[in-house]
Short mmCIF file of C-alpha atoms in Angstrom, two decimals:
data_model
loop_
_atom_site.label_atom_id
_atom_site.label_comp_id
_atom_site.label_asym_id
_atom_site.label_seq_id
_atom_site.Cartn_x
_atom_site.Cartn_y
_atom_site.Cartn_z
CA MET A 1 16.68 69.57 11.04
CA LEU A 2 18.34 70.04 14.37
CA TYR A 3 20.35 72.80 15.47
CA GLY A 4 22.58 73.55 17.96
CA HIS A 5 22.07 70.29 20.25
CA GLN A 6 25.13 68.33 19.09
CA PRO A 7 26.17 67.50 22.77
CA ALA A 8 22.70 65.95 23.38
CA GLU A 9 22.71 64.10 20.15
CA ASP A 10 26.34 62.67 21.01
CA ALA A 11 25.36 61.56 24.77
CA LEU A 12 22.34 59.32 22.83
CA ARG A 13 24.82 57.91 20.20
CA GLU A 14 27.45 57.13 22.59
CA ALA A 15 25.50 55.54 25.04
CA PHE A 16 23.73 53.24 22.54
CA MET A 17 27.42 52.59 20.83
CA ALA A 18 28.54 51.34 24.28
CA GLY A 19 25.68 49.31 25.18
CA ARG A 20 24.52 51.49 28.16
CA LEU A 21 21.44 52.96 26.61
CA HIS A 22 18.99 53.83 29.61
CA HIS A 23 15.50 52.78 29.08
CA ALA A 24 14.12 56.32 29.78
CA TRP A 25 15.36 59.66 28.70
CA LEU A 26 14.01 62.70 30.32
CA ILE A 27 14.68 65.37 27.15
CA THR A 28 14.16 68.96 28.77
CA GLY A 29 14.16 72.50 27.60
CA PRO A 30 12.08 75.30 26.63
CA ALA A 31 9.10 74.85 24.19
CA GLY A 32 10.13 74.99 20.74
CA ILE A 33 13.81 74.28 21.41
CA GLY A 34 14.02 70.92 19.54
CA LYS A 35 12.94 68.28 22.13
CA ALA A 36 10.75 66.46 19.61
CA THR A 37 13.10 66.94 16.69
CA LEU A 38 15.77 65.12 18.66
CA ALA A 39 13.68 62.48 19.92
CA TYR A 40 12.26 61.33 16.66
CA ARG A 41 15.82 61.65 15.26
CA PHE A 42 16.80 59.44 17.71
CA ALA A 43 13.74 57.30 16.99
CA ARG A 44 14.67 57.02 13.36
CA PHE A 45 18.18 55.98 14.17
CA LEU A 46 17.34 53.36 16.57
CA LEU A 47 14.74 51.79 14.08
CA LYS A 48 17.11 51.96 11.16
CA TYR A 49 20.15 50.42 12.57
CA GLY A 50 19.19 48.85 15.94
CA ASP A 51 22.83 47.44 16.86
CA PRO A 52 26.00 49.17 17.23
CA ARG A 53 27.80 46.59 15.15
CA ILE A 54 25.59 47.65 12.32
CA VAL A 55 26.28 51.24 12.91
CA GLU A 56 30.10 50.63 13.19
CA SER A 57 30.03 48.33 9.79
CA ALA A 58 27.97 51.02 8.09
CA GLY A 59 30.59 53.87 9.43
CA VAL A 60 27.70 55.96 10.25
CA GLU A 61 28.71 58.93 12.74
CA THR A 62 25.62 60.80 13.28
CA LEU A 63 22.02 60.14 14.15
CA HIS A 64 20.86 61.61 10.78
CA ILE A 65 18.59 59.49 8.35
CA PRO A 66 17.87 61.05 5.00
CA PRO A 67 14.26 62.02 4.24
CA GLU A 68 14.10 60.05 1.32
CA ASP A 69 14.96 56.80 3.67
CA GLU A 70 11.76 54.49 3.91
CA VAL A 71 12.00 54.36 7.96
CA PHE A 72 12.07 58.18 7.79
CA LYS A 73 8.90 58.13 5.84
CA ARG A 74 6.94 55.71 7.98
CA VAL A 75 8.03 57.48 11.01
CA SER A 76 7.05 60.73 9.80
CA SER A 77 3.57 59.80 8.69
CA ARG A 78 3.12 58.04 11.85
CA GLY A 79 2.89 54.52 10.17
CA HIS A 80 5.78 52.66 11.88
CA ALA A 81 4.20 50.17 14.39
CA ASN A 82 7.31 50.37 16.65
CA VAL A 83 6.49 54.12 17.57
CA LEU A 84 3.99 55.02 20.13
CA THR A 85 3.57 59.09 20.50
CA LEU A 86 1.62 59.91 23.77
CA ARG A 87 0.23 63.51 23.45
CA LYS A 88 -3.04 65.23 24.34
CA PRO A 89 -5.76 63.92 22.52
CA TRP A 90 -7.86 65.84 19.64
CA ASN A 91 -11.41 66.80 20.48
CA ASP A 92 -13.56 66.69 17.46
CA LYS A 93 -16.49 68.37 19.17
CA THR A 94 -14.43 71.43 20.44
CA LYS A 95 -11.80 71.07 17.39
CA LYS A 96 -9.14 71.61 19.97
CA TYR A 97 -6.79 69.53 21.58
CA MET A 98 -7.67 68.38 25.36
CA THR A 99 -6.21 70.09 28.16
CA VAL A 100 -4.34 67.27 29.70
CA LEU A 101 -2.62 64.25 28.32
CA SER A 102 -5.16 61.64 29.99
CA VAL A 103 -4.63 58.49 31.80
CA ASP A 104 -6.18 56.51 28.72
CA GLU A 105 -3.83 57.92 26.48
CA VAL A 106 -1.00 56.69 28.68
CA ARG A 107 -2.77 53.59 29.19
CA ARG A 108 -2.49 52.78 25.16
CA THR A 109 1.19 51.71 26.32
CA HIS A 110 -0.21 48.55 27.66
CA ASP A 111 -1.45 47.33 24.05
CA PHE A 112 2.06 48.56 22.49
CA PHE A 113 4.23 46.78 24.95
CA GLY A 114 1.94 43.95 25.40
CA MET A 115 2.46 42.65 21.91
CA LYS A 116 5.54 41.52 20.35
CA ALA A 117 7.29 44.21 18.26
CA GLY A 118 5.48 44.22 15.10
CA GLU A 119 8.54 44.81 12.98
CA GLY A 120 11.11 43.55 15.33
CA GLY A 121 14.06 45.45 17.07
CA TRP A 122 13.38 48.40 19.42
CA ARG A 123 10.00 49.66 20.56
CA ILE A 124 10.03 53.42 21.23
CA CYS A 125 7.56 55.45 23.24
CA ILE A 126 7.77 59.19 22.86
CA VAL A 127 5.87 61.44 25.61
CA ASP A 128 5.09 64.88 24.22
CA SER A 129 4.81 66.46 26.30
CA ALA A 130 5.08 65.23 30.22
CA ASP A 131 3.86 68.82 31.24
CA ASP A 132 0.39 67.96 29.77
CA MET A 133 0.11 65.00 32.16
CA ASN A 134 -2.18 64.98 35.39
CA THR A 135 -1.80 63.02 38.56
CA SER A 136 -3.52 59.81 37.20
CA SER A 137 -1.76 59.88 33.96
CA ALA A 138 1.66 60.53 35.34
CA ASN A 139 1.06 57.65 37.76
CA ALA A 140 -0.01 55.42 34.94
CA LEU A 141 3.40 56.51 32.96
CA LEU A 142 5.33 55.71 36.17
CA LYS A 143 4.16 52.21 36.66
CA VAL A 144 5.41 51.36 32.89
CA LEU A 145 8.72 53.06 33.68
CA GLU A 146 9.16 51.05 36.82
CA GLU A 147 8.59 47.74 34.87
CA PRO A 148 10.11 48.53 31.26
CA PRO A 149 9.98 45.41 28.93
CA ALA A 150 13.11 44.46 27.06
CA GLN A 151 14.55 46.47 24.10
CA THR A 152 12.29 49.31 24.56
CA ILE A 153 13.06 53.11 25.37
CA PHE A 154 10.80 55.86 26.37
CA LEU A 155 12.02 59.60 25.21
CA VAL A 156 9.94 61.89 27.79
CA LEU A 157 9.71 65.44 26.61
CA ALA A 158 9.34 68.33 29.22
CA ASN A 159 9.55 71.85 29.17
CA HIS A 160 9.07 71.96 33.08
CA PRO A 161 10.96 69.10 34.45
CA GLY A 162 10.72 70.36 38.09
CA ARG A 163 6.87 69.89 38.18
CA LEU A 164 6.86 66.24 37.14
CA LEU A 165 6.88 63.69 39.93
CA PRO A 166 10.39 63.00 41.64
CA THR A 167 9.82 59.43 40.96
CA ILE A 168 9.44 59.78 37.42
CA ARG A 169 12.57 62.15 37.01
CA SER A 170 14.46 59.34 39.08
CA ARG A 171 13.70 56.74 36.96
CA CYS A 172 14.83 58.69 33.71
CA ARG A 173 18.12 60.04 32.83
CA THR A 174 17.98 63.81 32.31
CA LEU A 175 19.18 65.14 28.80
CA PRO A 176 18.92 69.04 29.04
CA LEU A 177 18.69 71.03 25.88
CA LYS A 178 20.08 74.80 26.36
CA PRO A 179 18.78 77.70 24.49
CA LEU A 180 20.50 78.44 21.08
CA SER A 181 22.93 81.39 21.20
CA HIS A 182 21.63 84.85 19.37
CA ASP A 183 23.86 83.87 16.35
CA GLN A 184 23.09 80.32 16.49
CA LEU A 185 19.27 81.21 16.43
CA LEU A 186 19.46 83.82 13.41
CA SER A 187 21.76 81.09 11.26
CA ALA A 188 19.16 78.37 12.03
CA VAL A 189 16.02 80.70 11.05
CA HIS A 190 17.76 82.89 8.14
CA GLY A 191 16.46 80.70 5.34
CA HIS A 192 12.77 80.97 6.83
CA LEU A 193 13.07 84.36 7.71
CA GLY A 194 15.09 85.81 4.65
CA HIS A 195 11.95 88.00 3.41
CA MET A 196 11.84 89.97 6.94
CA ALA A 197 13.47 93.41 7.36
CA ASP A 198 16.96 93.09 9.31
CA GLY A 199 15.05 95.00 12.43
CA ASP A 200 12.27 92.53 12.52
CA MET A 201 14.80 89.51 12.19
CA GLU A 202 16.73 90.83 15.22
CA ALA A 203 13.45 91.39 17.18
CA VAL A 204 12.22 87.87 16.52
CA ALA A 205 15.77 86.31 17.72
CA LYS A 206 15.37 88.41 20.80
CA LEU A 207 11.90 87.23 21.88
CA ALA A 208 12.59 83.78 20.87
CA GLN A 209 14.96 83.27 23.80
CA GLY A 210 16.84 80.80 21.90
CA SER A 211 13.86 78.71 20.63
CA VAL A 212 13.84 77.85 16.67
CA GLY A 213 10.38 76.68 17.03
CA ARG A 214 9.24 80.00 18.88
CA ALA A 215 11.15 82.39 16.30
CA LEU A 216 9.30 80.62 13.39
CA LEU A 217 6.03 81.01 15.33
CA LEU A 218 6.66 84.56 15.77
CA ALA A 219 7.74 85.54 12.28
CA GLY A 220 4.62 83.48 10.71
CA GLY A 221 2.10 84.69 13.10
CA GLY A 222 2.44 88.20 13.31
CA GLY A 223 4.35 88.25 16.76
CA ILE A 224 6.32 91.34 16.13
CA GLU A 225 3.43 93.53 15.11
CA LEU A 226 1.56 91.85 18.30
CA TYR A 227 4.38 92.80 20.53
CA ARG A 228 4.54 96.34 19.16
CA GLU A 229 0.80 96.86 19.95
CA MET A 230 1.08 95.38 23.46
CA HIS A 231 4.29 97.45 24.12
CA GLY A 232 2.40 100.52 23.00
CA VAL A 233 -0.26 100.20 25.50
CA ILE A 234 2.07 99.20 28.37
CA ALA A 235 4.20 102.46 27.26
CA SER A 236 1.23 104.52 27.90
CA LEU A 237 0.84 103.45 31.54
CA PRO A 238 -0.26 104.59 34.10
CA LYS A 239 -2.60 106.41 31.88
CA PRO A 240 -3.42 103.81 29.20
CA ASP A 241 -4.63 104.29 25.83
CA VAL A 242 -8.08 103.30 26.32
CA PRO A 243 -9.34 102.92 22.63
CA ALA A 244 -5.40 100.87 21.79
CA VAL A 245 -6.37 98.58 24.70
CA HIS A 246 -10.16 97.50 23.57
CA ALA A 247 -8.86 97.19 20.12
CA LEU A 248 -6.05 94.91 21.00
CA ALA A 249 -8.78 92.96 23.34
CA GLU A 250 -11.12 92.60 20.45
CA LYS A 251 -8.59 91.45 18.23
CA LEU A 252 -7.34 88.73 20.49
CA ALA A 253 -10.82 87.50 21.24
CA ARG A 254 -11.86 86.81 17.70
CA ARG A 255 -12.85 83.48 16.66
CA GLY A 256 -10.03 81.63 15.05
CA ASN A 257 -7.62 83.81 16.84
CA ASP A 258 -6.31 81.19 19.24
CA GLN A 259 -2.73 81.54 18.24
CA ALA A 260 -2.46 85.37 18.56
CA TYR A 261 -4.16 84.99 22.04
CA GLU A 262 -1.65 82.40 23.22
CA MET A 263 1.22 84.44 21.74
CA PHE A 264 -0.06 87.56 23.77
CA ARG A 265 0.18 85.48 26.95
CA GLU A 266 3.60 84.45 26.47
CA LEU A 267 4.80 87.77 25.40
CA LEU A 268 3.13 89.56 28.21
CA SER A 269 4.64 87.08 30.65
CA ASP A 270 8.00 87.36 29.25
CA TRP A 271 7.73 91.05 29.19
CA LEU A 272 7.11 91.07 33.09
CA VAL A 273 9.72 88.82 33.72
CA ARG A 274 12.09 91.20 31.91
CA LEU A 275 10.36 94.21 33.67
CA VAL A 276 11.51 92.76 37.03
CA ARG A 277 15.02 91.56 36.10
CA GLN A 278 15.40 95.35 34.75
CA GLY A 279 14.17 96.91 37.97
CA ALA A 280 16.34 94.75 39.95
CA GLY A 281 19.49 95.15 37.79
CA GLY A 282 19.70 98.71 36.48
CA PRO A 283 19.80 100.29 32.82
CA ALA A 284 21.96 97.60 31.29
CA MET A 285 20.04 94.41 32.19
CA ILE A 286 18.12 93.61 29.10
CA ASP A 287 18.61 93.60 25.39
CA GLU A 288 15.77 96.18 23.92
CA VAL A 289 13.53 94.54 21.57
CA ILE A 290 12.15 98.15 20.96
CA ALA A 291 14.01 101.31 21.46
CA GLY A 292 13.14 103.01 24.64
CA GLU A 293 11.99 99.95 26.31
CA ALA A 294 14.56 100.07 29.19
CA ASP A 295 13.46 103.30 30.22
CA ILE A 296 9.77 102.65 30.20
CA MET A 297 10.61 99.46 32.33
CA ASN A 298 12.63 101.34 34.72
CA ARG A 299 9.97 103.91 34.90
CA LEU A 300 7.51 101.49 36.03
CA ALA A 301 9.62 99.45 38.27
CA ALA A 302 10.08 102.55 40.04
CA GLY A 303 6.35 103.14 40.58
CA ALA A 304 5.69 99.88 42.47
CA SER A 305 7.91 97.56 44.46
CA LEU A 306 9.35 94.39 42.72
CA ASP A 307 7.39 92.09 44.89
CA ARG A 308 4.29 94.09 43.40
CA TRP A 309 4.74 93.33 39.64
CA VAL A 310 5.81 89.51 40.44
CA GLU A 311 2.36 89.67 41.98
CA VAL A 312 0.89 90.91 38.99
CA TRP A 313 3.09 88.46 36.52
CA GLU A 314 1.67 85.18 38.75
CA ASN A 315 -1.76 86.65 38.98
CA THR A 316 -2.06 87.39 35.22
CA ALA A 317 -0.89 83.95 34.32
CA ARG A 318 -3.32 82.37 37.10
CA THR A 319 -6.20 84.30 35.52
CA ALA A 320 -5.74 83.45 32.23
CA GLU A 321 -5.16 79.60 33.04
CA ARG A 322 -8.51 79.74 35.03
CA ALA A 323 -10.37 81.53 32.20
CA GLU A 324 -9.31 79.07 29.60
CA ALA A 325 -10.33 76.13 31.97
CA LEU A 326 -13.76 77.73 32.50
CA ASN A 327 -14.18 78.96 28.72
CA LEU A 328 -14.51 82.95 29.84
CA ASP A 329 -14.46 85.44 27.56
CA ARG A 330 -11.06 86.29 26.37
CA LYS A 331 -11.74 90.02 25.70
CA GLN A 332 -12.70 90.50 29.52
CA VAL A 333 -9.43 88.56 30.50
CA VAL A 334 -7.26 90.97 28.39
CA LEU A 335 -8.83 94.09 29.78
CA GLY A 336 -8.59 92.56 33.00
CA THR A 337 -4.98 92.23 32.57
CA PHE A 338 -4.30 95.80 31.39
CA ALA A 339 -6.21 96.97 34.37
CA ALA A 340 -4.16 95.03 36.81
CA LEU A 341 -0.89 96.47 35.06
CA GLU A 342 -2.72 99.92 35.21
CA THR A 343 -3.15 99.48 39.22
CA ALA A 344 0.33 98.33 39.64
CA ALA A 345 1.92 101.54 37.59
CA ARG A 346 0.17 103.93 39.85
CA GLY A 347 1.97 102.53 42.72
#
């Protein structure tokens, strides 16, 4: 199901119906906003109809293909020969996805496009996501984009399009997806979160920043409880509640708690961004998730320069990324993060 992105859906459909369908589309927007949902929705539409005249004769006005349709089933099960999805490979040894979308993965396009379409019609390559590529894989993708085979389309997904090679961006038509409004988000997730208390549902909507995927992850992964724990520690600064800090660090470092750890990283990063905005704009800048949050942000922002807090935000993100790359102890990373916050809070 796709929520709130009718303009983007219309742009794809209108380009197809007018015979002006660009061979590569860069679908952009925050993680979890619906980029992959839109990409697969359009892929199913192309595979089902293939020609604007068929769409016209069928009187079809949207990209919707019902779940019981054979095309829908085969694309969902990754059993359609005309769809290739490029993503980070799974590592059987570590039981995790690889850290990058490798050049070998991108080179799968050689065989895919080198053969005649297995079932005739369109061939579709979905890159999910371009943010995961390194220099080698990005250059490999660029080469394919420069010489696209006939009746093929690339749907390239990116959370941070500005980080992509300019030459990749220039060969794609950009299709930005905007975050949902607060009301749109609540409407989209209400059926999934109806069991939650109204206050918790509101908190999820505020933290999700317009992303349905993130809202569902926060709700299903204990995100609100985690945010309250994190906020409780931050509220105690510059004299941190040491037992609470260690309890949270141990919880996040437990085996099998990868999702909570990643959620913590994102929640803390977003909190620091909101702190800087609050400090720069005054009491009315943020919509509080927890009562009294703005006062805490104002107090901390007054204790150190905003440049200092921006530095903390950058350093904590950089340290966490380096720790993941080197497989360092997550407990020490969390403890080090709160130590950096404490130092900044002391001014």
